[in-house]
Amino acid sequence: MTDQQQTEDLDQVWEVRRRWVGIVAFLFGAGVVLGFFGFWPGLPHVVDWGAVLVAVLVGAVARWAAQGWVNRLARRKGP
């Protein structure tokens, strides 16, 4: 295998990792926020559109942060 092929394979591996970490971070962030709005004592136990919107925004921020973290790891361990 040539060096170029190995580099492309590593890039593809990191891209798959970045995608999976982003999906997991989004789902975790959105789930935590929805759980907070749904079950926190003292709040009305109704998940409305505002709570859904906040959950999506928090999930997007969590995804962005997690993918940035994976990108830093990829640069540090790069070829």
mmCIF file of C-alpha atoms in Angstrom:
data_model
loop_
_atom_site.group_PDB
_atom_site.id
_atom_site.type_symbol
_atom_site.label_atom_id
_atom_site.label_comp_id
_atom_site.label_asym_id
_atom_site.label_seq_id
_atom_site.Cartn_x
_atom_site.Cartn_y
_atom_site.Cartn_z
ATOM 1 C CA MET A 1 0.000 0.000 0.000
ATOM 2 C CA THR A 2 1.334 3.430 -0.804
ATOM 3 C CA ASP A 3 1.593 6.302 1.643
ATOM 4 C CA GLN A 4 -1.158 8.168 -0.183
ATOM 5 C CA GLN A 5 -3.561 5.224 0.167
ATOM 6 C CA GLN A 6 -2.784 4.914 3.867
ATOM 7 C CA THR A 7 -3.418 8.621 4.353
ATOM 8 C CA GLU A 8 -6.738 8.399 2.507
ATOM 9 C CA ASP A 9 -7.745 5.373 4.601
ATOM 10 C CA LEU A 10 -6.906 7.224 7.821
ATOM 11 C CA ASP A 11 -8.870 10.256 6.642
ATOM 12 C CA GLN A 12 -11.860 8.059 5.922
ATOM 13 C CA VAL A 13 -11.611 6.392 9.342
ATOM 14 C CA TRP A 14 -11.513 9.772 11.085
ATOM 15 C CA GLU A 15 -14.440 11.025 8.991
ATOM 16 C CA VAL A 16 -16.561 8.027 10.049
ATOM 17 C CA ARG A 17 -15.569 8.555 13.692
ATOM 18 C CA ARG A 18 -16.384 12.252 13.448
ATOM 19 C CA ARG A 19 -19.815 11.480 11.991
ATOM 20 C CA TRP A 20 -20.666 8.894 14.671
ATOM 21 C CA VAL A 21 -19.442 11.082 17.520
ATOM 22 C CA GLY A 22 -21.533 13.937 16.133
ATOM 23 C CA ILE A 23 -24.674 11.795 15.981
ATOM 24 C CA VAL A 24 -24.192 10.480 19.524
ATOM 25 C CA ALA A 25 -23.454 13.967 20.898
ATOM 26 C CA PHE A 26 -26.551 15.429 19.221
ATOM 27 C CA LEU A 27 -28.820 12.695 20.552
ATOM 28 C CA PHE A 28 -27.328 12.936 24.040
ATOM 29 C CA GLY A 29 -27.608 16.739 24.193
ATOM 30 C CA ALA A 30 -31.169 16.773 22.883
ATOM 31 C CA GLY A 31 -32.186 13.909 25.174
ATOM 32 C CA VAL A 32 -30.774 15.592 28.266
ATOM 33 C CA VAL A 33 -32.639 18.815 27.522
ATOM 34 C CA LEU A 34 -35.906 17.040 26.787
ATOM 35 C CA GLY A 35 -35.487 15.025 29.972
ATOM 36 C CA PHE A 36 -34.833 18.200 31.910
ATOM 37 C CA PHE A 37 -37.957 19.912 30.592
ATOM 38 C CA GLY A 38 -40.043 16.790 30.997
ATOM 39 C CA PHE A 39 -39.057 15.600 34.455
ATOM 40 C CA TRP A 40 -37.439 18.413 36.461
ATOM 41 C CA PRO A 41 -39.457 19.058 39.630
ATOM 42 C CA GLY A 42 -41.244 22.392 39.630
ATOM 43 C CA LEU A 43 -41.485 22.755 35.880
ATOM 44 C CA PRO A 44 -44.729 22.024 34.108
ATOM 45 C CA HIS A 45 -44.360 18.492 32.790
ATOM 46 C CA VAL A 46 -45.246 19.427 29.256
ATOM 47 C CA VAL A 47 -42.747 19.337 26.427
ATOM 48 C CA ASP A 48 -43.856 22.102 24.078
ATOM 49 C CA TRP A 49 -42.346 23.458 20.861
ATOM 50 C CA GLY A 50 -40.054 25.776 22.792
ATOM 51 C CA ALA A 51 -38.533 22.841 24.650
ATOM 52 C CA VAL A 52 -38.102 20.937 21.392
ATOM 53 C CA LEU A 53 -36.408 23.938 19.771
ATOM 54 C CA VAL A 54 -34.044 24.382 22.728
ATOM 55 C CA ALA A 55 -33.265 20.650 22.661
ATOM 56 C CA VAL A 56 -32.388 20.808 18.957
ATOM 57 C CA LEU A 57 -30.174 23.858 19.524
ATOM 58 C CA VAL A 58 -28.373 22.247 22.466
ATOM 59 C CA GLY A 59 -27.956 19.054 20.438
ATOM 60 C CA ALA A 60 -26.452 21.063 17.561
ATOM 61 C CA VAL A 61 -24.002 22.799 19.907
ATOM 62 C CA ALA A 62 -23.045 19.451 21.460
ATOM 63 C CA ARG A 63 -22.489 18.004 17.969
ATOM 64 C CA TRP A 64 -20.342 20.979 16.965
ATOM 65 C CA ALA A 65 -18.226 20.684 20.126
ATOM 66 C CA ALA A 66 -17.789 16.912 19.803
ATOM 67 C CA GLN A 67 -16.775 17.129 16.154
ATOM 68 C CA GLY A 68 -14.259 19.841 16.991
ATOM 69 C CA TRP A 69 -12.813 17.586 19.662
ATOM 70 C CA VAL A 70 -12.493 14.701 17.171
ATOM 71 C CA ASN A 71 -10.869 17.038 14.627
ATOM 72 C CA ARG A 72 -8.254 18.069 17.199
ATOM 73 C CA LEU A 73 -7.552 14.418 17.970
ATOM 74 C CA ALA A 74 -7.223 13.618 14.270
ATOM 75 C CA ARG A 75 -4.714 16.448 13.742
ATOM 76 C CA ARG A 76 -2.710 15.371 16.779
ATOM 77 C CA LYS A 77 -2.575 11.702 15.666
ATOM 78 C CA GLY A 78 -2.379 12.455 11.945
ATOM 79 C CA PRO A 79 0.116 10.926 9.529
#
